Short mmCIF file of C-alpha atoms in Angstrom, two decimals:
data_model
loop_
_atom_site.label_atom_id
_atom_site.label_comp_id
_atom_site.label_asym_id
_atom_site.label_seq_id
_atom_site.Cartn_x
_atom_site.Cartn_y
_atom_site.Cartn_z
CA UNK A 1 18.46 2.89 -5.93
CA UNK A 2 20.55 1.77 -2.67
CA UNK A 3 19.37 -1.59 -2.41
CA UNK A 4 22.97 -3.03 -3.19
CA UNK A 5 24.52 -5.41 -5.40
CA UNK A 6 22.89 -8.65 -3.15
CA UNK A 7 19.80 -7.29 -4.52
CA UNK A 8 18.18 -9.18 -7.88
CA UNK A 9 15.71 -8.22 -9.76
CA UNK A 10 12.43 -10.41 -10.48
CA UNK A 11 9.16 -10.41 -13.17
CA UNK A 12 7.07 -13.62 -11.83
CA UNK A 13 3.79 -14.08 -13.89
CA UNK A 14 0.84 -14.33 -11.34
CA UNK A 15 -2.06 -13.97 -13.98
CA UNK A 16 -3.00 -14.11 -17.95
CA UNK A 17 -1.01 -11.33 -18.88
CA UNK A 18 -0.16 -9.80 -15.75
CA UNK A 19 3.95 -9.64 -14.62
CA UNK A 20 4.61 -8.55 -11.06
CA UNK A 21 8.29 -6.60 -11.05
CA UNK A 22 10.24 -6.70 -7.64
CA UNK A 23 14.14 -7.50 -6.15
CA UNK A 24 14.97 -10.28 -3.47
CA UNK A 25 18.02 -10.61 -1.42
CA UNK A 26 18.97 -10.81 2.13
CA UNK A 27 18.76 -13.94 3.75
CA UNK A 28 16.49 -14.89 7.05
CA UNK A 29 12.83 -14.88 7.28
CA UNK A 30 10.91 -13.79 4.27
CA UNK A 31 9.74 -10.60 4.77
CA UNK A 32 7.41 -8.70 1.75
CA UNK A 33 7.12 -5.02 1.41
CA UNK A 34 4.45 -3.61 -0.32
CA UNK A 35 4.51 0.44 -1.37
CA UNK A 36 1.62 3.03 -1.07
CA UNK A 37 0.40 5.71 -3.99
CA UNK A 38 2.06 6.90 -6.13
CA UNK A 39 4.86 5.10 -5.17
CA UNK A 40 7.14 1.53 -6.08
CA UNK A 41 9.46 -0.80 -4.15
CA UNK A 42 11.88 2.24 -4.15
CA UNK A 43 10.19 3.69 -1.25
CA UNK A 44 11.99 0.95 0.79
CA UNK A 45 15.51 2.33 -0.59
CA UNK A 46 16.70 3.26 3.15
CA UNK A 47 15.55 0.04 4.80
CA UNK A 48 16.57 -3.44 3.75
CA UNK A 49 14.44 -5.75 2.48
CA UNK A 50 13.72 -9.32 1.50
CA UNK A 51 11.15 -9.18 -1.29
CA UNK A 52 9.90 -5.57 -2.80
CA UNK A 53 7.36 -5.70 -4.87
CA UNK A 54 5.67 -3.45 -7.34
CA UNK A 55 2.23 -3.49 -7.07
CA UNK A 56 0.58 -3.79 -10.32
CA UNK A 57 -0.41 -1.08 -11.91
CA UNK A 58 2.87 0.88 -10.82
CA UNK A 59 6.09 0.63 -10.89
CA UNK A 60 7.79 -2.16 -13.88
CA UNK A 61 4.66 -4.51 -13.27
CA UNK A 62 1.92 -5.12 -15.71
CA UNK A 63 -0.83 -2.45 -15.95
CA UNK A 64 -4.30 -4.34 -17.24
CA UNK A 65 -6.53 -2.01 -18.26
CA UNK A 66 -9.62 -1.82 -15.83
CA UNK A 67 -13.03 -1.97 -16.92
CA UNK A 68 -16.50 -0.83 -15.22
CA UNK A 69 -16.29 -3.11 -12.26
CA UNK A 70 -13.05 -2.15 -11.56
CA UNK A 71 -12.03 -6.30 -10.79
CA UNK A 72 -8.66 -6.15 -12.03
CA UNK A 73 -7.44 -3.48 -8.92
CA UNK A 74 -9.14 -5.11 -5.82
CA UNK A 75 -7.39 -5.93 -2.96
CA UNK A 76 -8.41 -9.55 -3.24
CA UNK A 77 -6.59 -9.61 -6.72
CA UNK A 78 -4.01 -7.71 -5.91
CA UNK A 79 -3.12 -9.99 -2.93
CA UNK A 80 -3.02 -12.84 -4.83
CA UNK A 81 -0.52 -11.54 -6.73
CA UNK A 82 1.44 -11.28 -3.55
CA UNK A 83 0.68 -14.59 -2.60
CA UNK A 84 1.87 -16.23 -6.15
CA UNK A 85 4.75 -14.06 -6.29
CA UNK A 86 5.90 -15.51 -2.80
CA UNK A 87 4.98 -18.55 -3.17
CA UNK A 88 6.78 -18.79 -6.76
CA UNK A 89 9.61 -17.85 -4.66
CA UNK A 90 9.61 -20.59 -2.30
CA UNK A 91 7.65 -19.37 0.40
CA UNK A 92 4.27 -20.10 1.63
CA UNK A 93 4.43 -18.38 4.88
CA UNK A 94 5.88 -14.84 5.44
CA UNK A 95 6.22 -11.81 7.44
CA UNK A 96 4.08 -8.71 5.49
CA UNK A 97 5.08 -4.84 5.81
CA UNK A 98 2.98 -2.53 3.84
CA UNK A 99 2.45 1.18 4.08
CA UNK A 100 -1.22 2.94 2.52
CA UNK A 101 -1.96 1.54 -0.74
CA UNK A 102 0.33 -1.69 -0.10
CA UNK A 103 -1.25 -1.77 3.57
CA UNK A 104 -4.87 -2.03 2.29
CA UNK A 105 -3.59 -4.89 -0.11
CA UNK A 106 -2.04 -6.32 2.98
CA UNK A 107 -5.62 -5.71 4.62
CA UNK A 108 -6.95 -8.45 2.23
CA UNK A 109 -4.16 -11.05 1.95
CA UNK A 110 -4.41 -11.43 5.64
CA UNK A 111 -8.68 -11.64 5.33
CA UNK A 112 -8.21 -13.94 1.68
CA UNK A 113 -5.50 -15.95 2.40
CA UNK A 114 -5.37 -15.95 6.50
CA UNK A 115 -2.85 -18.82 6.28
CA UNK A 116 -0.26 -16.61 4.17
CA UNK A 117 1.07 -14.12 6.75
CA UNK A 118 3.06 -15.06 9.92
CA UNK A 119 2.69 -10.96 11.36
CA UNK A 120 2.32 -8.15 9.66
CA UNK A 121 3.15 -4.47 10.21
CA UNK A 122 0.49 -1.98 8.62
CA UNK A 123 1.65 1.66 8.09
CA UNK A 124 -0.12 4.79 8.47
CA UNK A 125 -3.76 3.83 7.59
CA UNK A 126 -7.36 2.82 8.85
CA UNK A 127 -9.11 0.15 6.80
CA UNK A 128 -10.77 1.60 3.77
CA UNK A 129 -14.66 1.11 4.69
CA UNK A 130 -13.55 2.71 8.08
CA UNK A 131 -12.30 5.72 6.47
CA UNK A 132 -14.81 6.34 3.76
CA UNK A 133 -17.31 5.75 6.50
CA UNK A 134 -16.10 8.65 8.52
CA UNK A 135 -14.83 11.27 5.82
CA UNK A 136 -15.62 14.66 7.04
CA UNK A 137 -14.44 17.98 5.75
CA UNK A 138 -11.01 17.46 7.46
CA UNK A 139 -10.40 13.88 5.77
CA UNK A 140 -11.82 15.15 2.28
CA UNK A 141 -9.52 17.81 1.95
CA UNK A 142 -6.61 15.87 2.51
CA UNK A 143 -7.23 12.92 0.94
CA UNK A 144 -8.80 15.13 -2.13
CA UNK A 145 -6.96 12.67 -4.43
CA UNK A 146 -9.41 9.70 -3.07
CA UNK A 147 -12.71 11.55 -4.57
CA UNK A 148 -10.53 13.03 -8.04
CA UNK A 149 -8.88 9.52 -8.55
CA UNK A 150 -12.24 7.97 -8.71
CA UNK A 151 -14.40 10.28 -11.20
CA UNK A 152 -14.58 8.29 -14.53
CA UNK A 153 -12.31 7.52 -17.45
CA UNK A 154 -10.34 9.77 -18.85
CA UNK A 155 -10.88 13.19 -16.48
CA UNK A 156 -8.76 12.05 -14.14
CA UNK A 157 -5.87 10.47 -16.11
CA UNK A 158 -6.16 13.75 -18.49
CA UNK A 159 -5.96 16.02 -15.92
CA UNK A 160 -2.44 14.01 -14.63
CA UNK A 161 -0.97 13.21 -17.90
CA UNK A 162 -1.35 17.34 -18.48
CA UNK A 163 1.26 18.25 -15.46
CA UNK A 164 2.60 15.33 -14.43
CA UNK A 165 5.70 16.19 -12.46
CA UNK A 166 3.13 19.09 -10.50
CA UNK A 167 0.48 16.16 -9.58
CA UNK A 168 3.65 14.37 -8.53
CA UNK A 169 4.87 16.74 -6.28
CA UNK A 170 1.32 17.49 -4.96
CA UNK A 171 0.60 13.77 -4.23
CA UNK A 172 3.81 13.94 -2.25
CA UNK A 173 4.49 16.98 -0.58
CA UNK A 174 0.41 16.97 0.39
CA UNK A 175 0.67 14.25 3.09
CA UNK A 176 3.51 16.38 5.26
CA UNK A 177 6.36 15.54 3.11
CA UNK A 178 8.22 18.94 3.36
CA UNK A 179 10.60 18.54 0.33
CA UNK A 180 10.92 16.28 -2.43
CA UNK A 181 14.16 15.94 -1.44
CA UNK A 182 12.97 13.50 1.46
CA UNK A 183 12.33 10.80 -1.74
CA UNK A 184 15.96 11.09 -3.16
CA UNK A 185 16.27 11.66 -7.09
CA UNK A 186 15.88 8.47 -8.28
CA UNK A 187 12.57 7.39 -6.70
CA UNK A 188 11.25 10.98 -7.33
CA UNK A 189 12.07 10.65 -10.99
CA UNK A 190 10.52 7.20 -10.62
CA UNK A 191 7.02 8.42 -10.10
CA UNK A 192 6.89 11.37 -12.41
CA UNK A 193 7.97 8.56 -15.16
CA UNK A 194 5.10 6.67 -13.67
CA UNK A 195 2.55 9.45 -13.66
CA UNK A 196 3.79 10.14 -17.65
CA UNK A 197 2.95 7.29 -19.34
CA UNK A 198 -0.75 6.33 -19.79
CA UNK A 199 -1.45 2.67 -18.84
CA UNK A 200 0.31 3.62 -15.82
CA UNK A 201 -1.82 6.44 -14.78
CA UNK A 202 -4.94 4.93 -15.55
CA UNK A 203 -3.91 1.75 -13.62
CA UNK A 204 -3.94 4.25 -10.84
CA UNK A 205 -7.05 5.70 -10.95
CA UNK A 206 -8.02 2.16 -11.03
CA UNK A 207 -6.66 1.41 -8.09
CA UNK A 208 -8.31 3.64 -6.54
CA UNK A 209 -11.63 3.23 -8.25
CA UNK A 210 -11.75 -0.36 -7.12
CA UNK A 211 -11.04 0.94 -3.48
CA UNK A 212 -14.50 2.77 -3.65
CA UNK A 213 -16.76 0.24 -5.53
CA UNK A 214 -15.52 -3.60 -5.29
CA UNK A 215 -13.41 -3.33 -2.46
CA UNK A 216 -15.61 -1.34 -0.13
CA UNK A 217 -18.54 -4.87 -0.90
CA UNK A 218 -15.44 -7.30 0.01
CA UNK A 219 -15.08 -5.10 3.38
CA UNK A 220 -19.21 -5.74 4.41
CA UNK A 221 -18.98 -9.04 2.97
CA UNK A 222 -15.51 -9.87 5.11
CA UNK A 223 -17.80 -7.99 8.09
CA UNK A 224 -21.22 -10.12 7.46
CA UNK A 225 -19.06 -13.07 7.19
CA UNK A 226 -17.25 -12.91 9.89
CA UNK A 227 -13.75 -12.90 8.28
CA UNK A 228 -11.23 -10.99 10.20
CA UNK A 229 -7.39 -10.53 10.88
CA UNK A 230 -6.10 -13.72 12.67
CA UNK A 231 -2.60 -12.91 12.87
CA UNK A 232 -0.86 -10.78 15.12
CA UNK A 233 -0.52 -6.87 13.44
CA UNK A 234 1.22 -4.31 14.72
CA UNK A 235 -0.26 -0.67 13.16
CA UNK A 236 2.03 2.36 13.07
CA UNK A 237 0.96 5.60 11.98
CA UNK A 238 2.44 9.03 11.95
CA UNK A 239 2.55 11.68 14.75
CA UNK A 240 1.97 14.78 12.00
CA UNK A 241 -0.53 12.94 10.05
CA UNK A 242 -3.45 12.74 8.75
CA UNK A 243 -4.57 9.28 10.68
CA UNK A 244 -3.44 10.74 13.92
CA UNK A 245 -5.41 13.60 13.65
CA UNK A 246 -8.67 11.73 12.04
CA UNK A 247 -8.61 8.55 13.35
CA UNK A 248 -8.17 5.88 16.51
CA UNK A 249 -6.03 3.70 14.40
CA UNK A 250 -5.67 0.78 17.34
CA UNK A 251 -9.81 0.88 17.40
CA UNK A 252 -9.99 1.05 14.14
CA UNK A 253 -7.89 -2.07 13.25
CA UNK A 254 -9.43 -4.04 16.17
CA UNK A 255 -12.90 -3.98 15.11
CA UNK A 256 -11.71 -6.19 12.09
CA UNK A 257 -9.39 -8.02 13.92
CA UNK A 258 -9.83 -11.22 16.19
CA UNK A 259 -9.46 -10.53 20.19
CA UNK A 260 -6.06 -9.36 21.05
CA UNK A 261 -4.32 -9.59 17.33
CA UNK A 262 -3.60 -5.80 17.32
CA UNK A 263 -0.42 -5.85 19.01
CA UNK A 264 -0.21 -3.20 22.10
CA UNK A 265 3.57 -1.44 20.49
CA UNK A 266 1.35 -0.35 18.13
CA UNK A 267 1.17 3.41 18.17
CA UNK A 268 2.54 6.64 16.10
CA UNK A 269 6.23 7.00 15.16
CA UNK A 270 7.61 10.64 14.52
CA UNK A 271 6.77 11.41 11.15
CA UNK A 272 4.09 12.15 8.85
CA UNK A 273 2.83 9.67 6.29
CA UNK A 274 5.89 8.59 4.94
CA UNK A 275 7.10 6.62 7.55
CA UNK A 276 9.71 4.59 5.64
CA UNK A 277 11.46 7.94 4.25
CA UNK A 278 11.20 9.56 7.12
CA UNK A 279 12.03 7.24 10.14
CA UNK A 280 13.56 4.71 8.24
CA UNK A 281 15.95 3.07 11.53
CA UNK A 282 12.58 3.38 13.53
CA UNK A 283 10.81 1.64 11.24
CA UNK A 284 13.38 -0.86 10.64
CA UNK A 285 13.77 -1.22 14.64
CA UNK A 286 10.01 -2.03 14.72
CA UNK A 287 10.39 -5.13 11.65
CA UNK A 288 13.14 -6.63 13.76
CA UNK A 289 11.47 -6.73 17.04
CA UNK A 290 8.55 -7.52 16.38
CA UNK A 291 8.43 -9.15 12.83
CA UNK A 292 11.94 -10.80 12.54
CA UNK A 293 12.81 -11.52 16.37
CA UNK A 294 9.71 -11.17 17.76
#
């Protein structure tokens, strides 16, 4: 990992049993980054960083096992987690950066805790209900592993923990990633080790079951509610990508947002999905204007 020697590691506890793992270092306004599937805070390994975080369930942090309601992967917990890790660090207010898994727990700590997050930049998705709402033959094939993640304990974690490294480089190379060798061979061996061990991959499929079930009622509830993004969020997406070619991502984010929060630089980058691999200096000249000196 290139994250240099001003880099420290971290394990804060943020619930009964439950250790979030993630480095620090920099100095300036906080700024937390928060990784997509299958993924850890090595995606961020060509950007800099003030907090990385693994979400749990991948990565060094704590993998609960889920149960039938699939509770312990929501957003809502999940973003807690984000919120005690940042506030155990000393602070209550920060600038957010996630990209797909670690946008849609993003999503939530803006909703959950709407004093938390001073901007936030939200990578190369639609909110969840949005997208399940809309899946059509195009969406469904490309997002296949949204509908196998979710079948019930153990298919899916079987079928993984049978060819790891090959669901690794499927995950990957699915979303327009044209070589493995865009991840660098540390992070890549990173998430094969991830999708070998067990707790791991059924944290995972978790993850994702929760997306379908517990946090697709939080999304009506936030709707019937009325609770919706009150800070100001900047969406970028990718030019060869799936959300380009599926979605209005500026509509999309605006129907859940309050009146004029969805800043107007939002708009696609040139890349696919992995924005933070693949434009890493535009990406980085997007935090600084509008997170950092914005």
């Amino acid at each position: 990992m290139r994250l240099g020697p001003e880099f420290t590691d971290f394990d804060i506890e943020t619930d009964s049993e439950v250790q979030i793992h993630g480095v620090k270092g920099g100095s300036g306004p906080p700024l937390l980054l928060l990784h997509g599937f299958p993924q850890t805070h090595l995606i961020w390994n060509k950007s800099y960083t003030v907090v990385a975080i693994d979400l749990r369930g991948y990565g060094a942090s704590s993998k609960p096992h889920g149960d039938d309601k699939h509770i312990a992967y929501s957003k809502r917990v999940m973003a807690r987690d984000c919120v005690r890790v940042m506030e155990y660090l000393g602070h209550s207010r920060f600038f957010l950066c996630g990209h797909d898994r670690g946008a849609r727990v993003g999503h939530a700590l803006l909703t959950t805790y709407p004093s938390a997050a001073i901007k936030a930049i939200f990578l190369d998705i639609s909110p969840t209900l949005k997208m399940f709402d809309s899946t059509d033959q195009q969406l469904a094939t490309a997002y296949y592993h949204w509908f196998f993640l979710i079948q019930p304990s153990p298919f899916p974690e079987d079928m993984i923990l049978a060819s790891p490294r090959l669901f690794a480089e499927k995950s990957l190379l699915g979303l327009t990633a044209t070589s493995i060798d865009l991840f660098g061979p540390d992070a890549f061996a990173a998430y094969v080790a991830g999708l070998s061990d067990p707790a791991s991959v059924h944290a995972m499929c978790e993850d994702y079951r929760a997306a379908a079930t517990v946090d697709l009622d939080d999304a009506r509830a936030d709707e019937r509610e009325g609770r919706r993004i009150g800070c100001p969020l900047r969406v970028l997406w990718g030019a060869k990508g799936v959300i380009e070619k599926c979605f209005d991502a500026v509509k999309d984010w605006s129907e859940v947002a309050e009146e004029g929060m969805v800043d107007k630089g939002s708009g696609a980058v040139g890349s696919g999905h992995y924005i933070p691999e693949e434009v890493p200096e535009e990406l980085l000249g997007h935090v600084r204007e509008f997170l950092v000196d914005g």
